[in-house]
mmCIF file of C-alpha atoms (C1' of nucleotides) in Angstrom:
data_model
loop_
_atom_site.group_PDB
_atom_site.id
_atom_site.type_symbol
_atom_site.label_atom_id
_atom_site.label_comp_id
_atom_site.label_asym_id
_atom_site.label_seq_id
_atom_site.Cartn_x
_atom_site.Cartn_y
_atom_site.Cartn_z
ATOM 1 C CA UNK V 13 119.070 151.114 111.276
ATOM 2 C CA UNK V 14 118.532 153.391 107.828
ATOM 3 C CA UNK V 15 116.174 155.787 107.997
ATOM 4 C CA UNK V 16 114.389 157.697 110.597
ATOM 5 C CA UNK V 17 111.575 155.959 110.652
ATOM 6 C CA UNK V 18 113.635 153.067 112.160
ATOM 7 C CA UNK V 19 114.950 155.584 114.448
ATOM 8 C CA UNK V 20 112.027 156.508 115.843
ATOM 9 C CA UNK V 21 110.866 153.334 116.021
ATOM 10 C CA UNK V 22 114.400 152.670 118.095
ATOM 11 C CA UNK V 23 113.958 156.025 120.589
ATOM 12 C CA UNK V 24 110.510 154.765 121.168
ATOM 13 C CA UNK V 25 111.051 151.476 121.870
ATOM 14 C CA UNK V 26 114.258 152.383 124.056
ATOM 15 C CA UNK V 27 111.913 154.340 126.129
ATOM 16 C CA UNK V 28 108.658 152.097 125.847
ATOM 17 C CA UNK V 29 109.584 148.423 124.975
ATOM 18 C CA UNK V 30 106.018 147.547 126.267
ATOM 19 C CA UNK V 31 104.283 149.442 124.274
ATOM 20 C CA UNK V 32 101.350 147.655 121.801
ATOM 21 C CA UNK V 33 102.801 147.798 118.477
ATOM 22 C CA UNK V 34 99.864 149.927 117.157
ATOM 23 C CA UNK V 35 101.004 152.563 120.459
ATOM 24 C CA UNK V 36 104.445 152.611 118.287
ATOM 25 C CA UNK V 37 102.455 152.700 114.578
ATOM 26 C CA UNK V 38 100.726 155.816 115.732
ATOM 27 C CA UNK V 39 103.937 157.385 116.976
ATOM 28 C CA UNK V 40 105.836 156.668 114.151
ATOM 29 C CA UNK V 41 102.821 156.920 111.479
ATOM 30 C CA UNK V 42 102.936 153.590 110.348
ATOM 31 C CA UNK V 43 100.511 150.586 110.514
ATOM 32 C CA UNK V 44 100.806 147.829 112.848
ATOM 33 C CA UNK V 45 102.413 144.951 110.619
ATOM 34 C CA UNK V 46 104.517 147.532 108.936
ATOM 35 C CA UNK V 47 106.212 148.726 112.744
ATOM 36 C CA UNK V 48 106.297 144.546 113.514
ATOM 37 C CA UNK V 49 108.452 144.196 110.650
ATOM 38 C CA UNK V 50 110.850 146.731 111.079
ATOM 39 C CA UNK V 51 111.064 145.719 115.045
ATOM 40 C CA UNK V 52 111.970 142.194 114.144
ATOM 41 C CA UNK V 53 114.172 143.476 111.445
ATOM 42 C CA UNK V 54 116.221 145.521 114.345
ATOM 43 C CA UNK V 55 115.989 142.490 116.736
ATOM 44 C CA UNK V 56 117.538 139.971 114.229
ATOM 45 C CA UNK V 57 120.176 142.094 112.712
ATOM 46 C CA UNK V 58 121.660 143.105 115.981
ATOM 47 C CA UNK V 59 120.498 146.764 116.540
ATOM 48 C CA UNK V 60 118.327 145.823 119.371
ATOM 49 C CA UNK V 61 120.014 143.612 121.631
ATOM 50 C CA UNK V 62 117.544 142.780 124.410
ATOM 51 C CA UNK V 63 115.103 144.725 126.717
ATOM 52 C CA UNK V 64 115.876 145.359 130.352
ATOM 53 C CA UNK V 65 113.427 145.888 133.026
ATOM 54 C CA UNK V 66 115.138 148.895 135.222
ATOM 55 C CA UNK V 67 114.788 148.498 138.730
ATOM 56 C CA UNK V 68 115.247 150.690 142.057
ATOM 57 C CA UNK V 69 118.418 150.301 143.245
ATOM 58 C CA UNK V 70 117.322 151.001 146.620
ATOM 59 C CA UNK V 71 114.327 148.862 146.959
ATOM 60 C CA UNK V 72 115.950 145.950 145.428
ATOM 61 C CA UNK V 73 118.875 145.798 148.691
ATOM 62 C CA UNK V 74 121.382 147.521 146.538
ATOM 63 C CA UNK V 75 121.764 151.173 147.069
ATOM 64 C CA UNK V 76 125.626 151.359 147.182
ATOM 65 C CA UNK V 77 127.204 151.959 143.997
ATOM 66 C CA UNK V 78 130.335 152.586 143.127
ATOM 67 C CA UNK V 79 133.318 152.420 140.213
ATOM 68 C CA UNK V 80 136.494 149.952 140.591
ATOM 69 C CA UNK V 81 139.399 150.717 138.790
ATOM 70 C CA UNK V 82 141.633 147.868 138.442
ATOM 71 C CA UNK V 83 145.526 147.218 137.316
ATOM 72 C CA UNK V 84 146.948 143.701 137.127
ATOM 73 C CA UNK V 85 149.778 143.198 139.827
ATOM 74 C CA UNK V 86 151.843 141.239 137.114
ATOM 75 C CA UNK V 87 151.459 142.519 134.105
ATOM 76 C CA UNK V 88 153.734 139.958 132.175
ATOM 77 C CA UNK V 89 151.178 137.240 133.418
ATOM 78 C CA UNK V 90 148.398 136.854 130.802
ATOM 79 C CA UNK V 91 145.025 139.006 131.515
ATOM 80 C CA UNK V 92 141.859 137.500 131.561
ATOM 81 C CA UNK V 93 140.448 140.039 134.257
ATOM 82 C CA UNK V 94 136.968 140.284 132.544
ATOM 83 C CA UNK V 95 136.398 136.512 132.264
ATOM 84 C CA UNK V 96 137.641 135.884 135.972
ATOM 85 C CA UNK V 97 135.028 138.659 137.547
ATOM 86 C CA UNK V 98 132.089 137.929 135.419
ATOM 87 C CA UNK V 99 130.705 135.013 138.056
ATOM 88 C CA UNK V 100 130.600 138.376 140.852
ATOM 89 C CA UNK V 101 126.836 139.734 139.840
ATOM 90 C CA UNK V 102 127.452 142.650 142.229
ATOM 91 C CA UNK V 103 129.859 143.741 138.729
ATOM 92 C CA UNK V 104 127.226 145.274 136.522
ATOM 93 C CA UNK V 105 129.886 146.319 133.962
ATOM 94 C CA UNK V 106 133.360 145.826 132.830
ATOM 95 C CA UNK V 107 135.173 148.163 130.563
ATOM 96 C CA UNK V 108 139.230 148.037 129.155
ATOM 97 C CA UNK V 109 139.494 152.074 129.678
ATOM 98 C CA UNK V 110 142.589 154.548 128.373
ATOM 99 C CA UNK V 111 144.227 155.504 131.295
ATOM 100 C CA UNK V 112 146.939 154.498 134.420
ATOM 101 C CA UNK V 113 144.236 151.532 135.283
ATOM 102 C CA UNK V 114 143.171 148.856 133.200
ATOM 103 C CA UNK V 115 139.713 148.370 133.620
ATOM 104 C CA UNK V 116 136.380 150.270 135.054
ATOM 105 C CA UNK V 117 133.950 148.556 136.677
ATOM 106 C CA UNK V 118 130.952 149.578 137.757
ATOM 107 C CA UNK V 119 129.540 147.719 140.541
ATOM 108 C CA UNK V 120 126.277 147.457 142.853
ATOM 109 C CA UNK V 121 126.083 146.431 146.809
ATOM 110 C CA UNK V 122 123.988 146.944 149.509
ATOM 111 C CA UNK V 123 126.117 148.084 152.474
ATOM 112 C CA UNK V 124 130.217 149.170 152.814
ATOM 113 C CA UNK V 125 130.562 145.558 154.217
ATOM 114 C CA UNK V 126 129.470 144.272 151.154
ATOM 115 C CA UNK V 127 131.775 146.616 148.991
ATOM 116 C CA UNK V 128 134.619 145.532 151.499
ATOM 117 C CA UNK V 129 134.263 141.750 150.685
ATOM 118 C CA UNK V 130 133.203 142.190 146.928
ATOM 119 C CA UNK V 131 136.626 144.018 147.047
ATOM 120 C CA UNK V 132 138.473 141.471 148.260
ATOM 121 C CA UNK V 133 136.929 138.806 145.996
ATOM 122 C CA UNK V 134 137.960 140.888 143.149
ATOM 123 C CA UNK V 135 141.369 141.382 143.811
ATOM 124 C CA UNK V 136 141.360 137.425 144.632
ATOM 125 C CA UNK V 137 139.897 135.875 141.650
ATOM 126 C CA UNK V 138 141.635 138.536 139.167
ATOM 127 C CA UNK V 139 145.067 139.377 140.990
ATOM 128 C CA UNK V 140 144.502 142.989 140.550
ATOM 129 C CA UNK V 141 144.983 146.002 142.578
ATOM 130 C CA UNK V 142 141.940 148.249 142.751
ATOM 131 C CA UNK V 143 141.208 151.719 143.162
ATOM 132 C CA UNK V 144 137.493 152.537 144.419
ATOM 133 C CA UNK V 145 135.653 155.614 143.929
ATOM 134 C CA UNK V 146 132.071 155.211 146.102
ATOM 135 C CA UNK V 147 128.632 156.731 144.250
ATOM 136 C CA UNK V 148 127.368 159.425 147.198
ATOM 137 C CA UNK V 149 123.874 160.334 144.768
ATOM 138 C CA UNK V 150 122.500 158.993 141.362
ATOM 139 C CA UNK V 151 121.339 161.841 139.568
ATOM 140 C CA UNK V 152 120.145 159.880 136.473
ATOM 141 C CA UNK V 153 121.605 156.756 134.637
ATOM 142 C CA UNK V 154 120.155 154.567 131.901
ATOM 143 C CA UNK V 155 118.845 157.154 129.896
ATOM 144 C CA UNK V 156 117.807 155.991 126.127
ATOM 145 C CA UNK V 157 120.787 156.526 123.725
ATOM 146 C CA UNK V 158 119.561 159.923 121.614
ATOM 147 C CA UNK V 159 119.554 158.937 118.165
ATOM 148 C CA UNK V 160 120.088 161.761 115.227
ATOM 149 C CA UNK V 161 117.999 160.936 112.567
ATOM 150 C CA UNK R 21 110.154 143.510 147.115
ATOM 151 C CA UNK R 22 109.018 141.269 149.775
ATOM 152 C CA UNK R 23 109.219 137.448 148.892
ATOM 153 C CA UNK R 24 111.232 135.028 146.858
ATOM 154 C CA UNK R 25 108.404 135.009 144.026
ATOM 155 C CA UNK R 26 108.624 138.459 144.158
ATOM 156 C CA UNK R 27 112.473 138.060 143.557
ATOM 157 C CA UNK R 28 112.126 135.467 140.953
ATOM 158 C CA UNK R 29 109.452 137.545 139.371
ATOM 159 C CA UNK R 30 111.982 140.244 139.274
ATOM 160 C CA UNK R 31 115.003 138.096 138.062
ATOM 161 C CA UNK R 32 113.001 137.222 135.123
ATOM 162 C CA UNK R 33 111.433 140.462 134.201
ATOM 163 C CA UNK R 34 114.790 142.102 134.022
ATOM 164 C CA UNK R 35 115.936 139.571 131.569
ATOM 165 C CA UNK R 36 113.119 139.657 129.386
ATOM 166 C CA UNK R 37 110.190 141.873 130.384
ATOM 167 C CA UNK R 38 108.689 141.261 126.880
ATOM 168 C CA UNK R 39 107.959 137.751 128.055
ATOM 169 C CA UNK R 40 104.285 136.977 128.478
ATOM 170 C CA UNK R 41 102.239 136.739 131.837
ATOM 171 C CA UNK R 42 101.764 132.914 130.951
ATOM 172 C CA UNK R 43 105.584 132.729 130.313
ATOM 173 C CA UNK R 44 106.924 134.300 133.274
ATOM 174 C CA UNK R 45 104.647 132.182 135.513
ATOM 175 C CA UNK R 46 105.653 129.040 134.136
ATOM 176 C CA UNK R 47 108.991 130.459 135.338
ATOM 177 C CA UNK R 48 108.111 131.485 139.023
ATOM 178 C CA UNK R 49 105.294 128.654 139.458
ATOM 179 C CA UNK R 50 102.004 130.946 138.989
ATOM 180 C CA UNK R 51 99.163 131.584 137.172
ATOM 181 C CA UNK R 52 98.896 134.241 134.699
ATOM 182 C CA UNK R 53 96.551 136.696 137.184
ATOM 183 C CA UNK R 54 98.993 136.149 140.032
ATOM 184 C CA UNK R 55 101.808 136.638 138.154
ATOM 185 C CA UNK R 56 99.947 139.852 137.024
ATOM 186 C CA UNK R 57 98.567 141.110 140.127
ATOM 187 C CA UNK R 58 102.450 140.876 141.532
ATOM 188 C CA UNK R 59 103.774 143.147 138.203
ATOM 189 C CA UNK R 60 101.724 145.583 138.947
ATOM 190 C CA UNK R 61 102.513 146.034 142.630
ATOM 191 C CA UNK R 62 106.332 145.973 141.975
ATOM 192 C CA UNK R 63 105.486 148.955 138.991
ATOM 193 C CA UNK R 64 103.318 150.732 141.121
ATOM 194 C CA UNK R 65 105.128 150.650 144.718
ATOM 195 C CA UNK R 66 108.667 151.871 142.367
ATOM 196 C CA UNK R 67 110.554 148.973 142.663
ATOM 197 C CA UNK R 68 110.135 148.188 138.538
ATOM 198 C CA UNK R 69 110.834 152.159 137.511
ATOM 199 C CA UNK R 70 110.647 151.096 133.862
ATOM 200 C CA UNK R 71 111.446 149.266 131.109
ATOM 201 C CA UNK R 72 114.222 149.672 128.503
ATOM 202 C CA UNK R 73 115.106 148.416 125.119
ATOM 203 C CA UNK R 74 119.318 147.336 124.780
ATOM 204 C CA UNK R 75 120.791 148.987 121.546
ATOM 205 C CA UNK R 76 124.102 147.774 120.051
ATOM 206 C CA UNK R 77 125.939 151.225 120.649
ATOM 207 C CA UNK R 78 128.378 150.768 117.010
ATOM 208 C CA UNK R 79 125.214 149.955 114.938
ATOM 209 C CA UNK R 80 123.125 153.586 116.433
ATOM 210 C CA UNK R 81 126.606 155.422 115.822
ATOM 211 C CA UNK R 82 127.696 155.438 119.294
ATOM 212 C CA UNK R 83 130.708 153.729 118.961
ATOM 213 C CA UNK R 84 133.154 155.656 121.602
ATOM 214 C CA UNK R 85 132.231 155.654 125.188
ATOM 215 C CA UNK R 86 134.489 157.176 128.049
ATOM 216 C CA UNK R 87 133.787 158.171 131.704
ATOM 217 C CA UNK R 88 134.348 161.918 132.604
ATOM 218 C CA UNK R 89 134.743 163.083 136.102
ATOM 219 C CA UNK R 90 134.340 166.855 136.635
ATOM 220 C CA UNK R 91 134.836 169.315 139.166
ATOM 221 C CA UNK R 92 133.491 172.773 139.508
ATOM 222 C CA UNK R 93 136.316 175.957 138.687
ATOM 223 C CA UNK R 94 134.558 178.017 141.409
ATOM 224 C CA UNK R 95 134.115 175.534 144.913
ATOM 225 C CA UNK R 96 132.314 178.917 146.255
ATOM 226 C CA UNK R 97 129.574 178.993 143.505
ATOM 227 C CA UNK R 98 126.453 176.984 143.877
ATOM 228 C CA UNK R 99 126.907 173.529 141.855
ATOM 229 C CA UNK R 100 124.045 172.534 139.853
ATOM 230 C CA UNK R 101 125.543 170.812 137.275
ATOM 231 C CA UNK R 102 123.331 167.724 137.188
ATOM 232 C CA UNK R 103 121.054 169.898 135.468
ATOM 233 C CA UNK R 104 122.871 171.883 133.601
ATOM 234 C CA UNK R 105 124.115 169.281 132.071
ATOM 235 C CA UNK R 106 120.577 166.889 132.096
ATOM 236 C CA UNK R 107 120.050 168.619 128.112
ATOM 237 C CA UNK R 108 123.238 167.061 126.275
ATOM 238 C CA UNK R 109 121.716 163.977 125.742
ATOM 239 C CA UNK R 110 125.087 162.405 125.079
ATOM 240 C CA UNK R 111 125.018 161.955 128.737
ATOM 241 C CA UNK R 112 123.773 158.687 129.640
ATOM 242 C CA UNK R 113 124.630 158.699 133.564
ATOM 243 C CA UNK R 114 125.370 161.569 136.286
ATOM 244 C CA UNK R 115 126.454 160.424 139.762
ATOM 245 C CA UNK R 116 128.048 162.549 142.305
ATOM 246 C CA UNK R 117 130.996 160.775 143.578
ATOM 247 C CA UNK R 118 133.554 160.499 146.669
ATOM 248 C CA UNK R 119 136.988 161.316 145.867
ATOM 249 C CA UNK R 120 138.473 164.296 143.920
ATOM 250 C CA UNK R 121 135.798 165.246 141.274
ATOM 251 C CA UNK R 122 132.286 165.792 142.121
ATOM 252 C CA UNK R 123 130.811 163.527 139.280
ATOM 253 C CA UNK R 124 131.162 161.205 137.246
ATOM 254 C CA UNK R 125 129.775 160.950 133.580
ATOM 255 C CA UNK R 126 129.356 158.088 131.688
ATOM 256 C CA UNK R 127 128.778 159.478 128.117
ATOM 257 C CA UNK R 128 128.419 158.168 124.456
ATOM 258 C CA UNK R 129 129.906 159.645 121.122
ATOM 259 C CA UNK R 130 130.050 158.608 117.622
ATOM 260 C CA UNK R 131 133.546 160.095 117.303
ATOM 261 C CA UNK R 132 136.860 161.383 118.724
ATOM 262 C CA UNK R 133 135.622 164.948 117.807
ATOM 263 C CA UNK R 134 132.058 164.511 118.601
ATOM 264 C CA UNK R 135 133.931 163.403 122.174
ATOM 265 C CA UNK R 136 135.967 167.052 121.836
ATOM 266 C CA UNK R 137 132.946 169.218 121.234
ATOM 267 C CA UNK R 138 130.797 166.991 124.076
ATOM 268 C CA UNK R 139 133.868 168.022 126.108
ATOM 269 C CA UNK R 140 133.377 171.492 125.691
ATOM 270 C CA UNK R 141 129.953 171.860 125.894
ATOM 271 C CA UNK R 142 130.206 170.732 128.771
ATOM 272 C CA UNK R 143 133.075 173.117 130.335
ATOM 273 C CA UNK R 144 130.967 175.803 128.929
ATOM 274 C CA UNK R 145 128.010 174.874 130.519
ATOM 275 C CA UNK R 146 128.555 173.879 133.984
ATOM 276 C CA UNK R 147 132.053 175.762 134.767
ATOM 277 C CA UNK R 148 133.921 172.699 135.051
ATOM 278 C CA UNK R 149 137.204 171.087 134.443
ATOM 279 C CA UNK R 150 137.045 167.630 132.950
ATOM 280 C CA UNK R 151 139.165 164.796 133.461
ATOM 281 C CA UNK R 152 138.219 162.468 130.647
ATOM 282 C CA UNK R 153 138.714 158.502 130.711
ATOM 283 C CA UNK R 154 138.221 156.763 127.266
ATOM 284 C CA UNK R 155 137.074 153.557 126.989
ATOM 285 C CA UNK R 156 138.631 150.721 124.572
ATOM 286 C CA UNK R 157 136.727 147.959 124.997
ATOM 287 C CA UNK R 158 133.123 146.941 126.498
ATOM 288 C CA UNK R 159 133.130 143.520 128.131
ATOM 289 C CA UNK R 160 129.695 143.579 130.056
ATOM 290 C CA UNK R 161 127.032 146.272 130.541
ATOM 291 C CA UNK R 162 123.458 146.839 131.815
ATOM 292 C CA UNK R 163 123.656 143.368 133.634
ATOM 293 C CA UNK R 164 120.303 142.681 135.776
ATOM 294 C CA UNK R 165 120.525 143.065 138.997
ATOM 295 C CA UNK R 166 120.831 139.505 140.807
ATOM 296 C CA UNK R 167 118.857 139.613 143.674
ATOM 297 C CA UNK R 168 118.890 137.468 146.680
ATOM 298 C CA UNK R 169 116.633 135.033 148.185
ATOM 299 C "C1'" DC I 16 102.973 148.922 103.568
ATOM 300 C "C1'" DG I 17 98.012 148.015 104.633
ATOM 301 C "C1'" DT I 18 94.012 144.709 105.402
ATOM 302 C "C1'" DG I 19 91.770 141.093 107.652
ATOM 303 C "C1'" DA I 20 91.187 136.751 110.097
ATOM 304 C "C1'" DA I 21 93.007 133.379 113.286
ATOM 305 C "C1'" DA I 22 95.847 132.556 117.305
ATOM 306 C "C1'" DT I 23 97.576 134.301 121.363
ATOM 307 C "C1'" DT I 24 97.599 137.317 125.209
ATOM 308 C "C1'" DC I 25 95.713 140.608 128.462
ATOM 309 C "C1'" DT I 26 92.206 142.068 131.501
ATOM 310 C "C1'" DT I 27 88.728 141.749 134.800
ATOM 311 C "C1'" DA I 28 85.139 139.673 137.575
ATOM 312 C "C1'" DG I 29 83.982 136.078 140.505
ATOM 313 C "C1'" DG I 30 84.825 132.341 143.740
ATOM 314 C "C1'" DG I 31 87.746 129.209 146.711
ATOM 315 C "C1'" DA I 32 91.637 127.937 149.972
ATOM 316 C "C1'" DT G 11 95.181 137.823 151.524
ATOM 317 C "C1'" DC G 12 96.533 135.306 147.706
ATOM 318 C "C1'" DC G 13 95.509 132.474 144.033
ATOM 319 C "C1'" DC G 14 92.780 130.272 140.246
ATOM 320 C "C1'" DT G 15 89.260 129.895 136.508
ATOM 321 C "C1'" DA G 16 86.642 131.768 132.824
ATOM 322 C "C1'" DA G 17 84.860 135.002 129.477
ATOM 323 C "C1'" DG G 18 85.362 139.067 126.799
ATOM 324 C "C1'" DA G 19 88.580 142.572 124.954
ATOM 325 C "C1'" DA G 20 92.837 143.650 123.013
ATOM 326 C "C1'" DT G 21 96.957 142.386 120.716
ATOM 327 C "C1'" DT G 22 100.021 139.694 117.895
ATOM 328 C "C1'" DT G 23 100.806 137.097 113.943
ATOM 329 C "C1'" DC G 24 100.867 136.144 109.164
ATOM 330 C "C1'" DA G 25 99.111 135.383 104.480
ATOM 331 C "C1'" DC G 26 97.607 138.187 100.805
ATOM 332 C "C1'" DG G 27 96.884 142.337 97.811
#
DNA sequence: CGTGAAATTCTTAGGGA
DNA sequence: TCCCTAAGAATTTCACG
């Protein structure tokens, strides 16, 4: 990204990834093969990394959320922690985080049940202890990164 | 949601909702109007809330991320922060959580002192203490949902 | 960056299992 | 109800100025 026509292109297309490209030239003020350039341009050089479709949590069987903090029991034994949870979709992100843990996860279930045995599967597969703080109300998440100019 | 098309439907959309009708039922084993017909129930009955475009965080200078957890000076005063705090658009997820703060923020900064002044704006707005987690390293993020049967 | 034409895709109406 | 086919409209693509 260099200007801000780019980033308008980008906060429009976070928003709107559906939208026709002559939707985005008319938001932007800029033809149709002119916005299809500088889209590809952003796809292939990494700015845009793929589109998501964003789905409710609730309707899709998953409306437990919650974060995972975990600490390796050993930690002289080597830590692939990331690479060893990544097979368990209920993980929807991994993060090495500043702090008495060493990673955050944030993770998705449907009932306490499922949190319980997603639990134990983590601390399994990745020999970790874990510390769970359970998501009572999603006020908003996935908003579009702002971009300044 | 109510079938396994519907699912697969789903699965595919949130990996690549730019794919076209004819594309995504040569995936789920439809015709393009089917496939159609079925979008526009699972966008219309919420379950598809929207669509999103994935930006590489370092190249939109949004390079630091952290979690903050808050929790409100005055217990006795009524607690809106959600909104309060729905403006600083540095704020890219507000859940209300179980355990010692009230919420948890998941927020992205370009810098150690844009992460200061974020910090303080928002003490100042939603008479709060902060408890701020940084985080080093980003393994996984914004994974679809995997959805069953 | 815009124009224009060809290729592809979307949309909708109609009919069949 | 759910799906398919088919035709017209809209969009994407790409060479050229």
């Amino acid at each position: 990204m260099d200007d801000s026509v780019d980033a308008a292109i980008l906060a429009e297309v976070s928003r709107d990834p559906r939208a026709t490209l002559a939707q985005l030239g008319e938001r932007v003020g800029l033809g149709v093969s002119a916005v299809q350039a500088r889209l590809r341009r952003l796809e292939s050089s990494g700015v845009i990394t793929g589109y998501r479709a964003v789905l409710d949590p609730e309707k899709v069987g998953r409306s437990l959320s919650a974060f995972i903090e975990i600490t390796p029991l050993d930690p002289s034994q080597p830590d692939n922690a990331p690479e060893v949870l990544e097979h368990l979709s209920a993980i929807e992100a991994c993060h090495s985080i500043a702090g008495d843990a060493s990673y955050m996860l944030f993770v998705r279930v449907g009932t306490p049940r499922d949190l319980e045995s997603l639990i134990r599967d983590i601390r399994a597969a990745a020999a970790v202890s874990t510390r769970t703080t359970v998501v009572l109300q999603t006020f908003y998440e996935n908003r579009p990164i702002a971009l300044e100019a």
